[in-house]
Amino acid sequence: MTDKITVAGVSVDTRHWIGGERVASAGTFTDVSPIDGSVIGEIARGTATEAAAAVAAAKAAFPAWAATSRAERARLLHAVADGVEKRIEELAIVETTDNGALLRSHRRGVMPRVAHNFRFFADWLLTLEHEDFDTRGHTNHVDWDPAGPSVLITPWNAPLMLSTWKIAPALAAGNTVVLKPAEWTPLTASLLADITAEAGLPAGVLNIVQGYGSEIGDALTSDPGVRRISFTGSVPTAKRISASAAANLTPLSLELGGKSPLLVFADADLDLAVDLAVEQYDNAGQVCLAATRILVEEPIAEEFTRRFTQKAAGIVQGDPRDEATDIGPNIHPRQLEKIDGFVQRAIAAGARAVIGGHRKDGQYYAPTLLTDVAQDSEIVQEEVFGPVLTLQTFTTEDEAVGLANDTRFGLAATVATGDKERAGRVTAQLVAGTVWVNCFFVRDLQAPFGGSRHSGVGREGGNWSFDFYCDLKNTVTAPKGWKDHG
Ligand code: NAD
């Protein structure tokens, strides 16, 4: 195994990052680019030994980091953000090579947002306070105490964005971190290790173990010294992690999958609704929040479908490094197979592909819209995580809400309507962590983010992140009893 590989001209260390040092493993796994199936390189394949070493490093670094002043922690996080901003081009091309998402959005949206993650939580930390309050003359004072070493486990669909969304608040809170990036996208986490070292983050405050969750997950999540686990990924993995964490009652934050609805009422701006629907193909449908179930009011369904088909025909699918591309490849041949399996089973059960319904050359799947689908069918109930949407119709508001809520998920929902009162009535009844009205994907780090039901446990963002990553402590002080030292 070579310690460093060059990815699109950028040098990337292939080893773990533990206690401020690069650490190799005896074994490796092969990282492949979804753009053309080419081998990127061999990456350190962590075992329980490296996982334990990373947790030990996080434990050792915790007391000093927890005792570091808020101002100093915030300064260091801003220094990390500066480092990210200096390397936006490198991070963007490496991420695109690794996960196949658009280079232009990595450059202009995602990587600036990664820097913002650090700046936001650094600044929020400095404002974190609860006004003291009185109980029969006694003073209550609330502290956010750092909870301890935190294990953060993340998926491949937005690797650095999702990782830093957890790393930044965890570090700001005074916790030390062990990050396990997804095995399909290990690279930008390694660049982040370099950036944090250059920024002066003390050794052991951030540790990164590469490898398969099935091989090192349990070692990370069952350690009694780990005081928080934050996971973004699939429901089955979340259940395994929950079981592993249960032995130590380790608090968990789980950001999971979705099967979110887009409700289009007849009074909506139809062009806007069509734009919102076509947007759901972004990132080749590999977006947890994607509104993959389009619910359209019956009288406008035909016209909506006509305009949708016309608009979707303009989608440019291809190399994510090209400026003109709208949709890149899907992440892995296995994922492609999974997507096609869902679609072919749906078609066999009677669904009609209005567009798509098949693979394309390479690792691409044709943007697909399926109609004639039953509410209780697999394609309506299960997350596909590919460019596959279903379209169903409804005739009343109650029916729309009923269909929208009728899955085991509750991550997000989007409502397209021209009627403000209807928007209020409908959103009040939707089971979802985030609801967008006549818009999509507008997100603010101070908002609570998370899912209901099988879409997750807990909320992160703003104060909610600090509530999760800290042990809150209320100190009650009596009015009398002080000795006069004067
Ligand atoms: P996944 O659950 O297969 O893997 C996620 C991570 O968990 C990876 O790093 C993996 O190595 C690790 N892992 C696997 N087994 C483990 C174990 N036993 N113990 C510990 N870690 C383990 O999910 P995925 O396929 O990488 O990601 C796609 C899923 O993530 C979709 O369901 C998607 O909706 C969801 N997602 C949710 C959000 C959100 O914010 N709600 C955001 C993005 C993705």
Coordinates of N, CA, C and O in Angstrom, one line a residue, residues 217-318:
G217 N -17.5 -1.0 12.7 CA -18.6 -0.3 13.3 C -18.8 -0.6 14.8 O -18.9 0.2 15.7
D218 N -18.9 -1.9 15.1 CA -19.2 -2.4 16.5 C -18.1 -1.9 17.4 O -18.4 -1.5 18.6
A219 N -16.8 -2.0 17.0 CA -15.8 -1.6 17.9 C -15.9 -0.1 18.2 O -15.6 0.3 19.4
L220 N -16.4 0.7 17.3 CA -16.6 2.1 17.6 C -17.8 2.4 18.4 O -17.8 3.3 19.3
T221 N -18.9 1.7 18.1 CA -20.2 2.1 18.8 C -20.4 1.4 20.1 O -21.3 1.8 20.8
S222 N -19.6 0.4 20.4 CA -19.9 -0.3 21.7 C -18.9 0.0 22.8 O -19.0 -0.5 23.9
D223 N -18.0 1.0 22.5 CA -17.0 1.3 23.5 C -17.7 2.2 24.6 O -18.3 3.2 24.3
P224 N -17.6 1.8 25.9 CA -18.2 2.6 26.9 C -17.7 4.0 27.1 O -18.4 4.9 27.7
G225 N -16.5 4.2 26.6 CA -15.9 5.6 26.7 C -16.4 6.6 25.7 O -16.2 7.8 25.7
V226 N -17.2 6.0 24.7 CA -17.8 6.9 23.7 C -19.1 7.5 24.3 O -19.9 6.7 24.7
R227 N -19.2 8.8 24.3 CA -20.4 9.4 25.0 C -21.4 9.9 24.1 O -22.5 10.3 24.5
R228 N -21.1 10.0 22.8 CA -22.2 10.3 21.8 C -21.9 9.6 20.5 O -20.7 9.4 20.1
I229 N -23.0 9.2 19.8 CA -22.9 8.6 18.5 C -23.8 9.4 17.6 O -25.0 9.5 17.9
S230 N -23.3 10.0 16.5 CA -24.2 10.6 15.5 C -24.0 9.9 14.2 O -22.9 9.8 13.7
F231 N -25.1 9.4 13.7 CA -25.0 8.6 12.5 C -25.9 9.1 11.4 O -27.1 9.5 11.7
T232 N -25.4 9.2 10.2 CA -26.3 9.4 9.0 C -26.2 8.3 8.1 O -25.0 7.9 7.7
G233 N -27.3 7.7 7.7 CA -27.2 6.5 6.8 C -28.5 5.8 6.7 O -29.6 6.4 6.9
S234 N -28.5 4.5 6.5 CA -29.7 3.8 6.3 C -30.4 3.2 7.6 O -29.7 3.1 8.6
V235 N -31.6 2.9 7.4 CA -32.4 2.4 8.6 C -31.8 1.1 9.1 O -31.6 0.9 10.4
P236 N -31.5 0.1 8.3 CA -30.9 -1.2 8.8 C -29.6 -0.9 9.6 O -29.4 -1.5 10.7
T237 N -28.7 -0.1 9.1 CA -27.5 0.2 9.9 C -27.8 0.9 11.2 O -27.2 0.6 12.2
A238 N -28.8 1.8 11.1 CA -29.2 2.5 12.4 C -29.6 1.6 13.4 O -29.3 1.8 14.6
K239 N -30.3 0.5 13.0 CA -30.8 -0.4 14.0 C -29.6 -1.2 14.6 O -29.6 -1.4 15.9
R240 N -28.7 -1.5 13.8 CA -27.5 -2.2 14.4 C -26.7 -1.3 15.3 O -26.3 -1.8 16.4
I241 N -26.6 -0.1 14.9 CA -25.8 0.9 15.8 C -26.6 1.1 17.1 O -26.0 1.1 18.2
S242 N -27.9 1.2 17.0 CA -28.7 1.4 18.2 C -28.5 0.2 19.2 O -28.4 0.4 20.4
A243 N -28.5 -1.0 18.6 CA -28.4 -2.2 19.5 C -27.0 -2.2 20.1 O -26.9 -2.5 21.3
S244 N -26.0 -1.8 19.4 CA -24.6 -1.8 19.9 C -24.5 -0.7 21.0 O -23.8 -0.9 22.0
A245 N -25.1 0.4 20.8 CA -25.0 1.5 21.7 C -25.8 1.3 23.0 O -25.5 1.9 24.1
A246 N -26.8 0.4 22.9 CA -27.7 0.2 24.0 C -27.0 -0.3 25.2 O -27.4 0.1 26.4
A247 N -26.0 -1.1 25.1 CA -25.3 -1.7 26.2 C -24.8 -0.6 27.2 O -24.7 -0.8 28.4
N248 N -24.4 0.5 26.6 CA -23.8 1.6 27.4 C -24.7 2.8 27.5 O -24.3 3.8 28.0
L249 N -26.0 2.6 27.0 CA -26.9 3.8 27.0 C -26.3 5.0 26.3 O -26.5 6.1 26.8
T250 N -25.5 4.8 25.3 CA -24.8 5.9 24.6 C -25.9 6.7 23.9 O -26.5 6.2 23.0
P251 N -26.0 8.0 24.1 CA -27.0 8.8 23.4 C -26.7 8.9 21.9 O -25.5 9.0 21.5
L252 N -27.7 8.8 21.1 CA -27.6 8.6 19.6 C -28.3 9.8 18.9 O -29.4 10.2 19.4
S253 N -27.8 10.2 17.8 CA -28.5 11.0 16.9 C -28.5 10.3 15.6 O -27.5 9.9 15.1
L254 N -29.7 10.0 15.0 CA -29.8 9.2 13.8 C -30.5 10.0 12.7 O -31.7 10.4 12.9
E255 N -29.8 10.2 11.6 CA -30.4 10.9 10.4 C -30.5 9.9 9.3 O -29.5 9.5 8.8
L256 N -31.7 9.5 9.0 CA -31.9 8.3 8.2 C -32.6 8.6 6.9 O -32.6 9.7 6.4
G257 N -33.1 7.6 6.3 CA -33.7 7.7 5.0 C -35.0 8.4 4.9 O -35.6 8.8 5.9
G258 N -35.5 8.5 3.7 CA -36.8 9.1 3.5 C -37.6 8.6 2.3 O -37.0 7.9 1.5
K259 N -38.8 9.0 2.2 CA -39.7 8.7 1.0 C -40.6 9.9 1.0 O -41.8 9.7 1.1
S260 N -40.0 11.1 0.8 CA -40.8 12.3 1.0 C -41.7 12.6 -0.1 O -41.4 12.3 -1.3
P261 N -42.9 13.2 0.2 CA -43.8 13.6 -0.8 C -43.7 15.0 -1.3 O -43.2 15.9 -0.6
L262 N -44.1 15.2 -2.5 CA -44.3 16.6 -3.1 C -45.7 16.7 -3.4 O -46.2 15.9 -4.3
L263 N -46.5 17.5 -2.7 CA -47.9 17.6 -2.9 C -48.2 18.8 -3.8 O -47.8 20.0 -3.5
V264 N -48.8 18.6 -5.0 CA -49.0 19.6 -5.9 C -50.5 19.8 -6.0 O -51.3 19.0 -6.5
F265 N -51.0 21.0 -5.6 CA -52.4 21.3 -5.6 C -52.8 22.0 -6.9 O -51.9 22.7 -7.5
A266 N -54.0 21.9 -7.3 CA -54.4 22.5 -8.6 C -54.2 24.0 -8.6 O -54.1 24.7 -9.6
D267 N -54.2 24.6 -7.4 CA -54.1 26.1 -7.3 C -52.6 26.5 -7.3 O -52.2 27.7 -7.2
A268 N -51.7 25.6 -7.5 CA -50.2 25.9 -7.5 C -49.8 26.6 -8.8 O -50.4 26.4 -9.8
D269 N -48.7 27.3 -8.7 CA -48.0 27.8 -9.9 C -47.4 26.5 -10.6 O -46.5 25.9 -10.1
L270 N -48.0 26.1 -11.7 CA -47.6 24.8 -12.3 C -46.2 24.7 -12.7 O -45.5 23.7 -12.6
D271 N -45.7 25.8 -13.3 CA -44.3 25.8 -13.7 C -43.3 25.6 -12.5 O -42.4 24.9 -12.6
L272 N -43.7 26.3 -11.4 CA -42.9 26.2 -10.2 C -42.9 24.7 -9.7 O -41.9 24.1 -9.4
A273 N -44.1 24.2 -9.7 CA -44.3 22.8 -9.2 C -43.5 21.8 -10.1 O -42.9 20.9 -9.6
V274 N -43.5 22.0 -11.4 CA -42.7 21.1 -12.3 C -41.3 21.3 -12.0 O -40.5 20.3 -12.0
D275 N -40.8 22.5 -11.9 CA -39.4 22.7 -11.5 C -39.0 22.0 -10.2 O -38.0 21.4 -10.2
L276 N -39.9 22.1 -9.2 CA -39.6 21.4 -7.9 C -39.5 19.9 -8.1 O -38.7 19.3 -7.6
A277 N -40.4 19.4 -9.0 CA -40.4 18.0 -9.2 C -39.2 17.5 -9.9 O -38.5 16.5 -9.5
V278 N -38.8 18.2 -11.0 CA -37.6 17.8 -11.8 C -36.3 17.9 -10.9 O -35.4 17.1 -11.1
E279 N -36.3 18.9 -10.0 CA -35.2 19.1 -9.1 C -34.9 17.8 -8.3 O -33.8 17.6 -7.8
Q280 N -35.9 17.0 -8.1 CA -35.7 15.8 -7.3 C -34.7 14.8 -7.9 O -34.3 13.8 -7.2
Y281 N -34.3 15.0 -9.2 CA -33.3 14.1 -9.8 C -31.9 14.5 -9.4 O -31.0 13.9 -9.8
D282 N -31.8 15.7 -8.8 CA -30.4 16.2 -8.5 C -29.6 15.1 -7.8 O -30.1 14.3 -7.0
N283 N -28.3 15.1 -8.0 CA -27.4 14.2 -7.4 C -27.8 12.7 -7.7 O -27.6 11.8 -6.9
A284 N -28.4 12.6 -8.9 CA -28.9 11.3 -9.4 C -29.8 10.6 -8.4 O -29.9 9.4 -8.3
G285 N -30.6 11.5 -7.7 CA -31.6 11.0 -6.8 C -31.0 10.5 -5.5 O -31.8 10.0 -4.6
Q286 N -29.8 10.7 -5.3 CA -29.1 10.2 -4.0 C -29.1 11.3 -3.0 O -28.1 11.8 -2.5
V287 N -30.3 11.7 -2.6 CA -30.5 12.8 -1.6 C -31.6 12.3 -0.7 O -32.7 11.9 -1.1
C288 N -31.2 12.2 0.6 CA -32.1 11.7 1.6 C -33.4 12.5 1.6 O -34.5 11.9 1.8
L289 N -33.3 13.8 1.4 CA -34.5 14.7 1.5 C -35.4 14.7 0.2 O -36.5 15.3 0.2
A290 N -34.9 14.0 -0.8 CA -35.6 14.1 -2.1 C -37.1 13.7 -2.0 O -37.5 12.8 -1.3
A291 N -37.9 14.6 -2.6 CA -39.4 14.3 -2.6 C -39.6 13.3 -3.8 O -39.9 13.8 -4.9
T292 N -39.6 12.1 -3.5 CA -39.7 11.1 -4.6 C -41.1 10.6 -4.9 O -41.3 9.9 -5.8
R293 N -42.0 11.0 -4.1 CA -43.4 10.7 -4.3 C -44.2 11.9 -4.7 O -44.4 12.8 -3.9
I294 N -44.5 12.1 -6.0 CA -45.2 13.3 -6.5 C -46.7 13.0 -6.4 O -47.2 12.0 -7.0
L295 N -47.4 13.8 -5.6 CA -48.8 13.6 -5.5 C -49.5 14.9 -6.1 O -49.3 16.0 -5.7
V296 N -50.3 14.6 -7.2 CA -50.8 15.7 -7.9 C -52.4 15.7 -7.9 O -53.0 14.6 -8.0
E297 N -53.0 16.9 -7.8 CA -54.4 16.9 -7.7 C -55.0 16.6 -9.1 O -54.4 17.1 -10.2
E298 N -55.9 15.7 -9.1 CA -56.4 15.0 -10.4 C -56.6 16.0 -11.6 O -56.1 15.7 -12.7
P299 N -57.3 17.1 -11.4 CA -57.6 17.9 -12.6 C -56.4 18.4 -13.4 O -56.5 18.7 -14.6
I300 N -55.3 18.6 -12.7 CA -54.1 19.1 -13.4 C -53.0 18.0 -13.7 O -51.9 18.3 -14.2
A301 N -53.3 16.8 -13.4 CA -52.3 15.7 -13.5 C -51.8 15.5 -14.9 O -50.6 15.4 -15.1
E302 N -52.7 15.6 -15.8 CA -52.3 15.4 -17.2 C -51.3 16.5 -17.7 O -50.3 16.3 -18.3
E303 N -51.8 17.7 -17.4 CA -50.9 18.9 -17.8 C -49.6 18.9 -17.1 O -48.5 19.2 -17.6
F304 N -49.7 18.6 -15.8 CA -48.4 18.5 -15.0 C -47.5 17.5 -15.6 O -46.3 17.7 -15.8
T305 N -48.0 16.3 -15.9 CA -47.2 15.2 -16.5 C -46.6 15.7 -17.8 O -45.4 15.4 -18.1
R306 N -47.4 16.3 -18.6 CA -46.9 16.8 -20.0 C -45.7 17.8 -19.8 O -44.6 17.6 -20.4
R307 N -45.9 18.8 -18.9 CA -44.8 19.7 -18.7 C -43.6 19.1 -18.0 O -42.5 19.5 -18.3
F308 N -43.9 18.2 -17.1 CA -42.7 17.5 -16.4 C -41.9 16.7 -17.4 O -40.7 16.8 -17.4
T309 N -42.6 16.0 -18.3 CA -41.9 15.2 -19.3 C -41.0 16.1 -20.2 O -39.9 15.8 -20.5
Q310 N -41.6 17.2 -20.6 CA -40.9 18.1 -21.5 C -39.7 18.7 -20.8 O -38.6 18.7 -21.3
K311 N -39.8 19.1 -19.5 CA -38.7 19.7 -18.8 C -37.6 18.6 -18.5 O -36.4 18.9 -18.7
A312 N -38.0 17.4 -18.1 CA -37.1 16.4 -17.8 C -36.3 15.9 -19.0 O -35.1 15.5 -18.9
A313 N -36.9 16.1 -20.2 CA -36.2 15.7 -21.5 C -34.9 16.6 -21.6 O -34.0 16.2 -22.3
G314 N -34.9 17.8 -21.0 CA -33.7 18.7 -21.1 C -32.6 18.4 -20.1 O -31.6 19.0 -20.2
I315 N -32.8 17.4 -19.3 CA -31.7 17.1 -18.3 C -30.5 16.5 -19.0 O -30.6 15.6 -19.8
V316 N -29.3 17.1 -18.7 CA -28.1 16.6 -19.3 C -27.4 15.6 -18.3 O -27.1 16.0 -17.2
Q317 N -27.3 14.4 -18.7 CA -26.7 13.4 -17.8 C -25.3 13.0 -18.4 O -25.2 12.8 -19.6
G318 N -24.3 13.0 -17.5 CA -23.0 12.7 -18.1 C -21.9 12.9 -17.1 O -22.1 12.9 -15.8

